[in-house]
mmCIF file of C-alpha atoms in Angstrom:
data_model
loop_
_atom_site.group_PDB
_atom_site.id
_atom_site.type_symbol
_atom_site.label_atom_id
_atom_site.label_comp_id
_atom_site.label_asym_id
_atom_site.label_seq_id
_atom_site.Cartn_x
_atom_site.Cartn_y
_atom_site.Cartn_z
ATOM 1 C CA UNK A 164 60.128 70.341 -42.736
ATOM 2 C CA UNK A 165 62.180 71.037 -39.537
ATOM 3 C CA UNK A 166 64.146 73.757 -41.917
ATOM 4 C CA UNK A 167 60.723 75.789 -42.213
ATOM 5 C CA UNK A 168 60.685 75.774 -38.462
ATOM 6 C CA UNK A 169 63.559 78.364 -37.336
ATOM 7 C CA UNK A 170 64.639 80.191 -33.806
ATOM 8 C CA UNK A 171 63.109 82.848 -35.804
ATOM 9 C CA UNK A 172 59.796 81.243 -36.144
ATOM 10 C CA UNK A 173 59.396 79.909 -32.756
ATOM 11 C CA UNK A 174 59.265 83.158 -31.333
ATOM 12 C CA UNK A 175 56.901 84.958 -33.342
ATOM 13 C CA UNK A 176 54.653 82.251 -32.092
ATOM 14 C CA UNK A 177 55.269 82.857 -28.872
ATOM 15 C CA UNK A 178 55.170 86.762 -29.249
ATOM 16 C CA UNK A 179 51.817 86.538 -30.861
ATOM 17 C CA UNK A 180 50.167 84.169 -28.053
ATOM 18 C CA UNK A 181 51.995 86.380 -25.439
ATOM 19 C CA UNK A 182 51.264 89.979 -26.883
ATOM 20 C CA UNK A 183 48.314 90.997 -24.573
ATOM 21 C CA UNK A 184 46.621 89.153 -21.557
ATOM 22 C CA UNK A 185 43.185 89.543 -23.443
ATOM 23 C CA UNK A 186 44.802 87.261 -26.233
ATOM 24 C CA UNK A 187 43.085 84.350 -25.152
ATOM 25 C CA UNK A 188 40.456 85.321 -23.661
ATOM 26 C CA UNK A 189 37.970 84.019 -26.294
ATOM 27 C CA UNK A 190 39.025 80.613 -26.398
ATOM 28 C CA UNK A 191 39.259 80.083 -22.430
ATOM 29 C CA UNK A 192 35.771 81.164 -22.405
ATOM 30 C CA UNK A 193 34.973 78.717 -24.955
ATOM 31 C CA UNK A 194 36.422 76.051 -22.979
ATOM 32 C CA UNK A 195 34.728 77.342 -19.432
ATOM 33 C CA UNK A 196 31.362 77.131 -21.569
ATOM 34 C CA UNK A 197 32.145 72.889 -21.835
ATOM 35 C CA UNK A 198 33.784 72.233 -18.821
ATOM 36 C CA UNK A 199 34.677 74.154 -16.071
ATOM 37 C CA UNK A 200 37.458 71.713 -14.642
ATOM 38 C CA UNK A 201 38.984 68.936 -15.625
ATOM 39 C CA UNK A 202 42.164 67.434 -17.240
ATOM 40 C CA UNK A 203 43.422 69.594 -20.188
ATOM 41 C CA UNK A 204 45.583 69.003 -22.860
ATOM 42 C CA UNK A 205 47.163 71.394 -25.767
ATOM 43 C CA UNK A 206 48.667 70.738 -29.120
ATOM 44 C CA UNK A 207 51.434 72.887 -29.973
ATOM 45 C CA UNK A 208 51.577 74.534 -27.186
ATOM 46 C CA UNK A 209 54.731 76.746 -27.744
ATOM 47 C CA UNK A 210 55.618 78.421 -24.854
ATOM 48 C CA UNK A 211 52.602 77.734 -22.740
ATOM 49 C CA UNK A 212 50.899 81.227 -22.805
ATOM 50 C CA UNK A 213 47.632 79.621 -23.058
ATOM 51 C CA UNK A 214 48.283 77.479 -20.887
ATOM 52 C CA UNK A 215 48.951 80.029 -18.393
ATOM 53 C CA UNK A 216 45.518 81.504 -19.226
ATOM 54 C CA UNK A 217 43.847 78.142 -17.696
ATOM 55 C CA UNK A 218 45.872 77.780 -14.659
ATOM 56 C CA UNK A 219 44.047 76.779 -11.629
ATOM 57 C CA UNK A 220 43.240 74.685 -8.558
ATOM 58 C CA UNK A 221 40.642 73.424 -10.972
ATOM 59 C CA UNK A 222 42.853 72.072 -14.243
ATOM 60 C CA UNK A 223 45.583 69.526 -14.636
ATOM 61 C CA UNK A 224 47.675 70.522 -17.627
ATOM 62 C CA UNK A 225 48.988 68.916 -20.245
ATOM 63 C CA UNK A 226 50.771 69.640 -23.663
ATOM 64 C CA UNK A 227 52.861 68.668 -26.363
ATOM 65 C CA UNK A 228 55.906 71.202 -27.867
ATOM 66 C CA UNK A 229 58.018 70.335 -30.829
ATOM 67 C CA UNK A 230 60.389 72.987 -29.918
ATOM 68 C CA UNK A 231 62.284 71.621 -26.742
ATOM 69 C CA UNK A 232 63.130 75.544 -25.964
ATOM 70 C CA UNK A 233 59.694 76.499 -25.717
ATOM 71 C CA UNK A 234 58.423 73.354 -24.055
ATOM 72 C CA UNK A 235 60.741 74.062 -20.937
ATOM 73 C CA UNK A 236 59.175 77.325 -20.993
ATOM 74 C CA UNK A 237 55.990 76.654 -21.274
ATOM 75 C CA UNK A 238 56.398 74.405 -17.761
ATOM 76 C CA UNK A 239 58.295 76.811 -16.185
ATOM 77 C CA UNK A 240 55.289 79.441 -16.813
ATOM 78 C CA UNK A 241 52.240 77.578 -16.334
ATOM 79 C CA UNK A 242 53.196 74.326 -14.530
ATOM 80 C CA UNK A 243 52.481 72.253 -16.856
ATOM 81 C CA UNK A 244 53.296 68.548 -18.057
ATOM 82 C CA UNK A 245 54.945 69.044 -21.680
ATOM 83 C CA UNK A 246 55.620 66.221 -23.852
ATOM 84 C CA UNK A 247 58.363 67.384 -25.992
ATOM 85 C CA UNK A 248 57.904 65.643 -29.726
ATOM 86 C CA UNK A 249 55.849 63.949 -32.373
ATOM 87 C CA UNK A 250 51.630 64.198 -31.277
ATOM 88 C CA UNK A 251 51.602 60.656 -32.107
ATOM 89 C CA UNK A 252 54.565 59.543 -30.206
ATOM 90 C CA UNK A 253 53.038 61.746 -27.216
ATOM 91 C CA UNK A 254 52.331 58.488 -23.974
ATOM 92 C CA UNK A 255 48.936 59.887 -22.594
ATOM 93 C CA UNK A 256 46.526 57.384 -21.137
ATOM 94 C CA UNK A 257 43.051 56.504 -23.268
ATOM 95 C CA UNK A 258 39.862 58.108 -21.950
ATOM 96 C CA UNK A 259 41.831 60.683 -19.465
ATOM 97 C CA UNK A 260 41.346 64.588 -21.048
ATOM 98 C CA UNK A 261 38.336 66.197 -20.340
ATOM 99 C CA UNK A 262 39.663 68.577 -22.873
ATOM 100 C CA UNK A 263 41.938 68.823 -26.183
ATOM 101 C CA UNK A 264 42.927 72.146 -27.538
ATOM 102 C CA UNK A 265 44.920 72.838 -31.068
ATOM 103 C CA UNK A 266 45.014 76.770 -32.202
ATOM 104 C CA UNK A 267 46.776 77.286 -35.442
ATOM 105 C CA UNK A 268 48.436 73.902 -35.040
ATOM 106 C CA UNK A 269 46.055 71.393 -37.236
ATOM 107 C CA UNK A 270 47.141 72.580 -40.272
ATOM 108 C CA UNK A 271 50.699 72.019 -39.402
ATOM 109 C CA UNK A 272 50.422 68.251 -39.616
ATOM 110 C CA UNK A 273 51.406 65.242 -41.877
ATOM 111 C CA UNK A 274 48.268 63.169 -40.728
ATOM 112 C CA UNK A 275 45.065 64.980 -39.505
ATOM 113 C CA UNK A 276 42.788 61.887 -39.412
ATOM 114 C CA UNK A 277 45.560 59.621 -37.565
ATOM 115 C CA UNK A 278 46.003 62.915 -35.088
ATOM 116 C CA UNK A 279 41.939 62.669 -34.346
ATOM 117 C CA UNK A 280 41.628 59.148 -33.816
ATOM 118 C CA UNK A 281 44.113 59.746 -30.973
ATOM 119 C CA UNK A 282 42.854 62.670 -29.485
ATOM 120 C CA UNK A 283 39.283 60.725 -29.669
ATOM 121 C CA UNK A 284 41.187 57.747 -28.028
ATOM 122 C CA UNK A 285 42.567 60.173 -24.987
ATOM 123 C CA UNK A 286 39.435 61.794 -24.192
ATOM 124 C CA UNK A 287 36.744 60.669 -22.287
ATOM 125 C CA UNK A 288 33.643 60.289 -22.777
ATOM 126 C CA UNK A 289 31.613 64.052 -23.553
ATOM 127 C CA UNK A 290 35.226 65.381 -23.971
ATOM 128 C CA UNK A 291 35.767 67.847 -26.345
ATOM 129 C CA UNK A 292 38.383 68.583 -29.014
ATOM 130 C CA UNK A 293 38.684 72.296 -29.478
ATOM 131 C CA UNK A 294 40.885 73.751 -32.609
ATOM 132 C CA UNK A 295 41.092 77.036 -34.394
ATOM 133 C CA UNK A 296 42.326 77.110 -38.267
ATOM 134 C CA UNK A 297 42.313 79.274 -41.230
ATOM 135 C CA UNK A 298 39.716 79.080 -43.797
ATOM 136 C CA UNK A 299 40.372 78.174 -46.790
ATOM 137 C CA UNK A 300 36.709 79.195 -48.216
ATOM 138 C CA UNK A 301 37.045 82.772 -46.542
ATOM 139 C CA UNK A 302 36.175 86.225 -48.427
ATOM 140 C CA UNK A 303 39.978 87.007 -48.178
ATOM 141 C CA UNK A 304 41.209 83.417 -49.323
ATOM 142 C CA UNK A 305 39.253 83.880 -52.681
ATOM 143 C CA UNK A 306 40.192 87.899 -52.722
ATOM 144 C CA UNK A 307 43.891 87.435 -52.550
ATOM 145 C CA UNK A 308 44.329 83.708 -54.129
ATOM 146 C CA UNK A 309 47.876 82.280 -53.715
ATOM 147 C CA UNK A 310 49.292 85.549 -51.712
ATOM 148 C CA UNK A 311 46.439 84.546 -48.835
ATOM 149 C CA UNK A 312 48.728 84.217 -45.467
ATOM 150 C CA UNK A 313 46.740 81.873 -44.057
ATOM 151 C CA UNK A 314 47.855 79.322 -46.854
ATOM 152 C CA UNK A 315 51.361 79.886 -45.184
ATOM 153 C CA UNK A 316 53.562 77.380 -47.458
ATOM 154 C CA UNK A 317 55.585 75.446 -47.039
ATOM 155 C CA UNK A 318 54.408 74.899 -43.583
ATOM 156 C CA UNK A 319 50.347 74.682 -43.882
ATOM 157 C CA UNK A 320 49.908 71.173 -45.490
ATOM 158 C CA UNK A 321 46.553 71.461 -45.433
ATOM 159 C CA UNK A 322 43.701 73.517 -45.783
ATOM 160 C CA UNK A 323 40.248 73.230 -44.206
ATOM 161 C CA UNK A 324 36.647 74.330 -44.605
ATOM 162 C CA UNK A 325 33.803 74.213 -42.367
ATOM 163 C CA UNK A 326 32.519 70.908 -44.833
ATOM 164 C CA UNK A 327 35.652 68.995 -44.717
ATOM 165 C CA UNK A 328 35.912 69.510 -40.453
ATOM 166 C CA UNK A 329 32.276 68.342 -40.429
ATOM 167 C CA UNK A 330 33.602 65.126 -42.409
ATOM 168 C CA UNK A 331 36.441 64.577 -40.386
ATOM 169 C CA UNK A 332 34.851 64.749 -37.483
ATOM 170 C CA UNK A 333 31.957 62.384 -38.723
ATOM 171 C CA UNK A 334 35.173 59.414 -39.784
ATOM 172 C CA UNK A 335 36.554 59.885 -36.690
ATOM 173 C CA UNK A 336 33.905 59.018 -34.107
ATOM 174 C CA UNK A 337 32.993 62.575 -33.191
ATOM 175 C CA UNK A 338 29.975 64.601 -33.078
ATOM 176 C CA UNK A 339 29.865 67.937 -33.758
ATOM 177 C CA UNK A 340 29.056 70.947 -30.843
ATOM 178 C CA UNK A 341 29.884 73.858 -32.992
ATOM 179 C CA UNK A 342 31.639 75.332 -36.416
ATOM 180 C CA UNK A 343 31.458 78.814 -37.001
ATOM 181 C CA UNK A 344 33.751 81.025 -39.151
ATOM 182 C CA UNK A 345 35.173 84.726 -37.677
ATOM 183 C CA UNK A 346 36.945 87.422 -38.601
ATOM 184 C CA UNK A 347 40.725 87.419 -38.104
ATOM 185 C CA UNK A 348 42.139 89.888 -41.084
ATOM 186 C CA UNK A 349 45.443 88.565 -42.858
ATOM 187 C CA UNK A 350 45.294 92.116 -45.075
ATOM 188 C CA UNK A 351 48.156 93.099 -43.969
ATOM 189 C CA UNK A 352 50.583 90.061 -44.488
ATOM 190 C CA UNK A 353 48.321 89.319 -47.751
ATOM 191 C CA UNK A 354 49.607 93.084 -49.121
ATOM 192 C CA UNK A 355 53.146 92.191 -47.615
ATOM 193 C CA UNK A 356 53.582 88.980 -50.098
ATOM 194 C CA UNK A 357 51.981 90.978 -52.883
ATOM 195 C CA UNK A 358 54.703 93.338 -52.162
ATOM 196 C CA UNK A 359 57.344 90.933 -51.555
ATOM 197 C CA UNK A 360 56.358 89.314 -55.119
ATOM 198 C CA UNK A 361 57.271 92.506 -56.585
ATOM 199 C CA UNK A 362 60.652 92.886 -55.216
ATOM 200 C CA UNK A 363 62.078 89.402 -56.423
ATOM 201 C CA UNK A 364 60.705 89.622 -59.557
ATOM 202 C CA UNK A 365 63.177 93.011 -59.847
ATOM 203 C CA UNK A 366 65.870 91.405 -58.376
ATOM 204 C CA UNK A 367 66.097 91.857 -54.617
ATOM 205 C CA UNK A 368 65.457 89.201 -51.722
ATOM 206 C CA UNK A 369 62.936 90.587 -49.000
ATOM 207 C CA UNK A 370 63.726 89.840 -45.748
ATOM 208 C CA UNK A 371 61.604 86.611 -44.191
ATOM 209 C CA UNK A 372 57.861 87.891 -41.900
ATOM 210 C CA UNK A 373 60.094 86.194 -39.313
ATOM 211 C CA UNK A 374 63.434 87.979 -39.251
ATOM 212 C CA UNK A 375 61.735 91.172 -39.568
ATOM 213 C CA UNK A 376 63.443 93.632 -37.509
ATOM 214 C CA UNK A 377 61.436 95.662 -34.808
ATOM 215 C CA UNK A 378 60.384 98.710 -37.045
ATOM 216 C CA UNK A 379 61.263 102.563 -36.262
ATOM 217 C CA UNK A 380 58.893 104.977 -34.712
ATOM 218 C CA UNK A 381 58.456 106.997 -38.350
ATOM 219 C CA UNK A 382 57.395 103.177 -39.734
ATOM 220 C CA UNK A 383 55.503 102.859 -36.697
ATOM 221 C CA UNK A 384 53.426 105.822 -37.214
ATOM 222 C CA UNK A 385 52.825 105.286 -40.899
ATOM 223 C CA UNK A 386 51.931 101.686 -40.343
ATOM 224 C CA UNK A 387 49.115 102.553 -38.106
ATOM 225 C CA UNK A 388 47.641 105.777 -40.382
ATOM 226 C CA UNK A 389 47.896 102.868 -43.294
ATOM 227 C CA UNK A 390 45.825 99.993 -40.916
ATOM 228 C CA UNK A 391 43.405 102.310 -39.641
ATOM 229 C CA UNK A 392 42.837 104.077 -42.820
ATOM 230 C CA UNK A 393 43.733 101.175 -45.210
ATOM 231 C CA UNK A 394 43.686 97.927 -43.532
ATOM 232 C CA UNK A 395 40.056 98.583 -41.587
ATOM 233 C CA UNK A 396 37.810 99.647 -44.118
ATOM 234 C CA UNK A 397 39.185 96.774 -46.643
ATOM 235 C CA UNK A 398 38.294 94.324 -43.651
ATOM 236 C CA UNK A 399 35.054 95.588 -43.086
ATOM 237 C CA UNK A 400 34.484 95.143 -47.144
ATOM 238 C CA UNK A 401 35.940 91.333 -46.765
ATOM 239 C CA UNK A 402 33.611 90.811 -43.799
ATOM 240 C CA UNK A 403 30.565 92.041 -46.266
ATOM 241 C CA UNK A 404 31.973 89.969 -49.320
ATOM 242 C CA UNK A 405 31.853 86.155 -47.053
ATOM 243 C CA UNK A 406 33.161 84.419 -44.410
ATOM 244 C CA UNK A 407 35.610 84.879 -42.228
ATOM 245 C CA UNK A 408 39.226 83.879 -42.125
ATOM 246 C CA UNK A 409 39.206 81.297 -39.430
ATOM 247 C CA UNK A 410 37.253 78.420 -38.206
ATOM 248 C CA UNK A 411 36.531 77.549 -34.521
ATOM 249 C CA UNK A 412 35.326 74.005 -34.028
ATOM 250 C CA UNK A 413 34.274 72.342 -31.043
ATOM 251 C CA UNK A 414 33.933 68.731 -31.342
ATOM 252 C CA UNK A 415 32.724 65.751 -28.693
ATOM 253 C CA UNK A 416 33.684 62.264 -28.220
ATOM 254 C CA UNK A 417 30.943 60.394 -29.301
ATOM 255 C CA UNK A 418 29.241 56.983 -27.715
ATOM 256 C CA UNK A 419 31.300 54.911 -30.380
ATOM 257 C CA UNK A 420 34.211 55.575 -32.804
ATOM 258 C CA UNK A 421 33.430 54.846 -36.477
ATOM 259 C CA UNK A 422 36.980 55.201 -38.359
ATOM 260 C CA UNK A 423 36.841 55.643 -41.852
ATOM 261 C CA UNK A 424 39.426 55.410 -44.406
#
């Protein structure tokens, strides 16, 4: 798997968590709504941008970085404590985070259920486990079938619905706060593998989403006539047609684990 997880890679992560201070905006509100201090802790945390986002007098923070490159970044921006491998290997202390986050990581991993019972383990009591995934039951999932970005393969092992978080969460000794589904459009990577289809079946080899090169100003300029005058209205129709492309789920530690296999 560590093949599927390039230089390249790592920094469109970071470029996409770092691309605007609005970017997470949303989900440190969501946090501040739970708990307005506290011990925090973030899964996949690349290179710390949101962990920059909750810096204060009021948060200890923690996370945990495959890449060691963007772990030592992600301390040297937000002061963190990065553990630099494996969730499972990671040495936190039971019952110490007031607060877990994972965005875009949970679908990453070999072993969701064995990931939950440890972040249940290193909460505390009325802790909360915050994650943000892609849904497989959105409009644009069923709309675009196996050229959907969110399935993302090789990498995505699995796939999630607001049903099978609601059962995890149930084996795993937590209760649930809140699932909802929102929009985040994948049109335009959906048309881009629908495109890049095209190409190798006549022969040529498109370069990878993550070796793109920065684009001209012409491409530029025709990119954004094609979103706004494309992209946007076929959005709006997928917004009209079901749910929407990613799930945000806020889960508690309950009184009592019950683990299920």
């Amino acid at each position: 798997m560590g093949a599927h997880y390039s230089a390249d890679y790592d920094r469109l992560i970071a470029a996409a968590g770092e691309s605007s201070p609005d970017y997470w905006a949303g989900p440190r509100s969501t946090v501040l709504k739970h708990h307005s201090e506290g011990k925090l802790l973030d899964l996949g945390c690349s290179t710390g941008s949101f962990l920059l986002s909750m810096k204060s007098k009021e948060w200890e923070l923690s996370g945990i970085e495959m890449s060691r490159a963007s772990a030592e970044k992600a301390v040297a921006c937000s002061g963190a404590k990065v553990f630099v491998g494996d969730i499972l290997d990671a040495p936190f202390e039971n019952n110490y985070f007031d607060v877990v986050t994972c965005f875009h990581v949970f679908e990453h991993l070999y072993e969701p259920q064995k990931i939950l019972k440890k972040v249940w383990s290193w909460l505390r009591p009325g802790g909360i486990f915050y994650s943000v995934v892609p849904n497989i039951e959105s409009a644009e999932a069923r709309i675009f079938g196996s050229y959907w970005f969110g399935l993302e393969l090789p990498r995505h092992l699995f796939h999630f619905c607001p049903a099978s978080i609601r059962r995890l969460a149930r084996a795993n000794g937590f209760e649930e706060v809140s699932i909802t589904t929102l929009r985040e459009s994948f049109i335009e990577e959906n048309v881009r593998y629908m495109f890049e289809d095209v190409l190798r079946k006549i022969g040529l080899n498109p370069r990878p989403l993550a070796e793109a090169c920065d684009p001209s100003i012409p491409v530029k300029i025709i990119r954004k006539l094609v979103r706004s005058g494309i992209y946007k209205p076929m959005s709006v129709m997928g917004f009209m047609a079901g749910d929407g492309e990613v799930i945000h789920f806020v889960l508690k530690n309950g009184a009592s684990p019950v683990f299920q296999n």
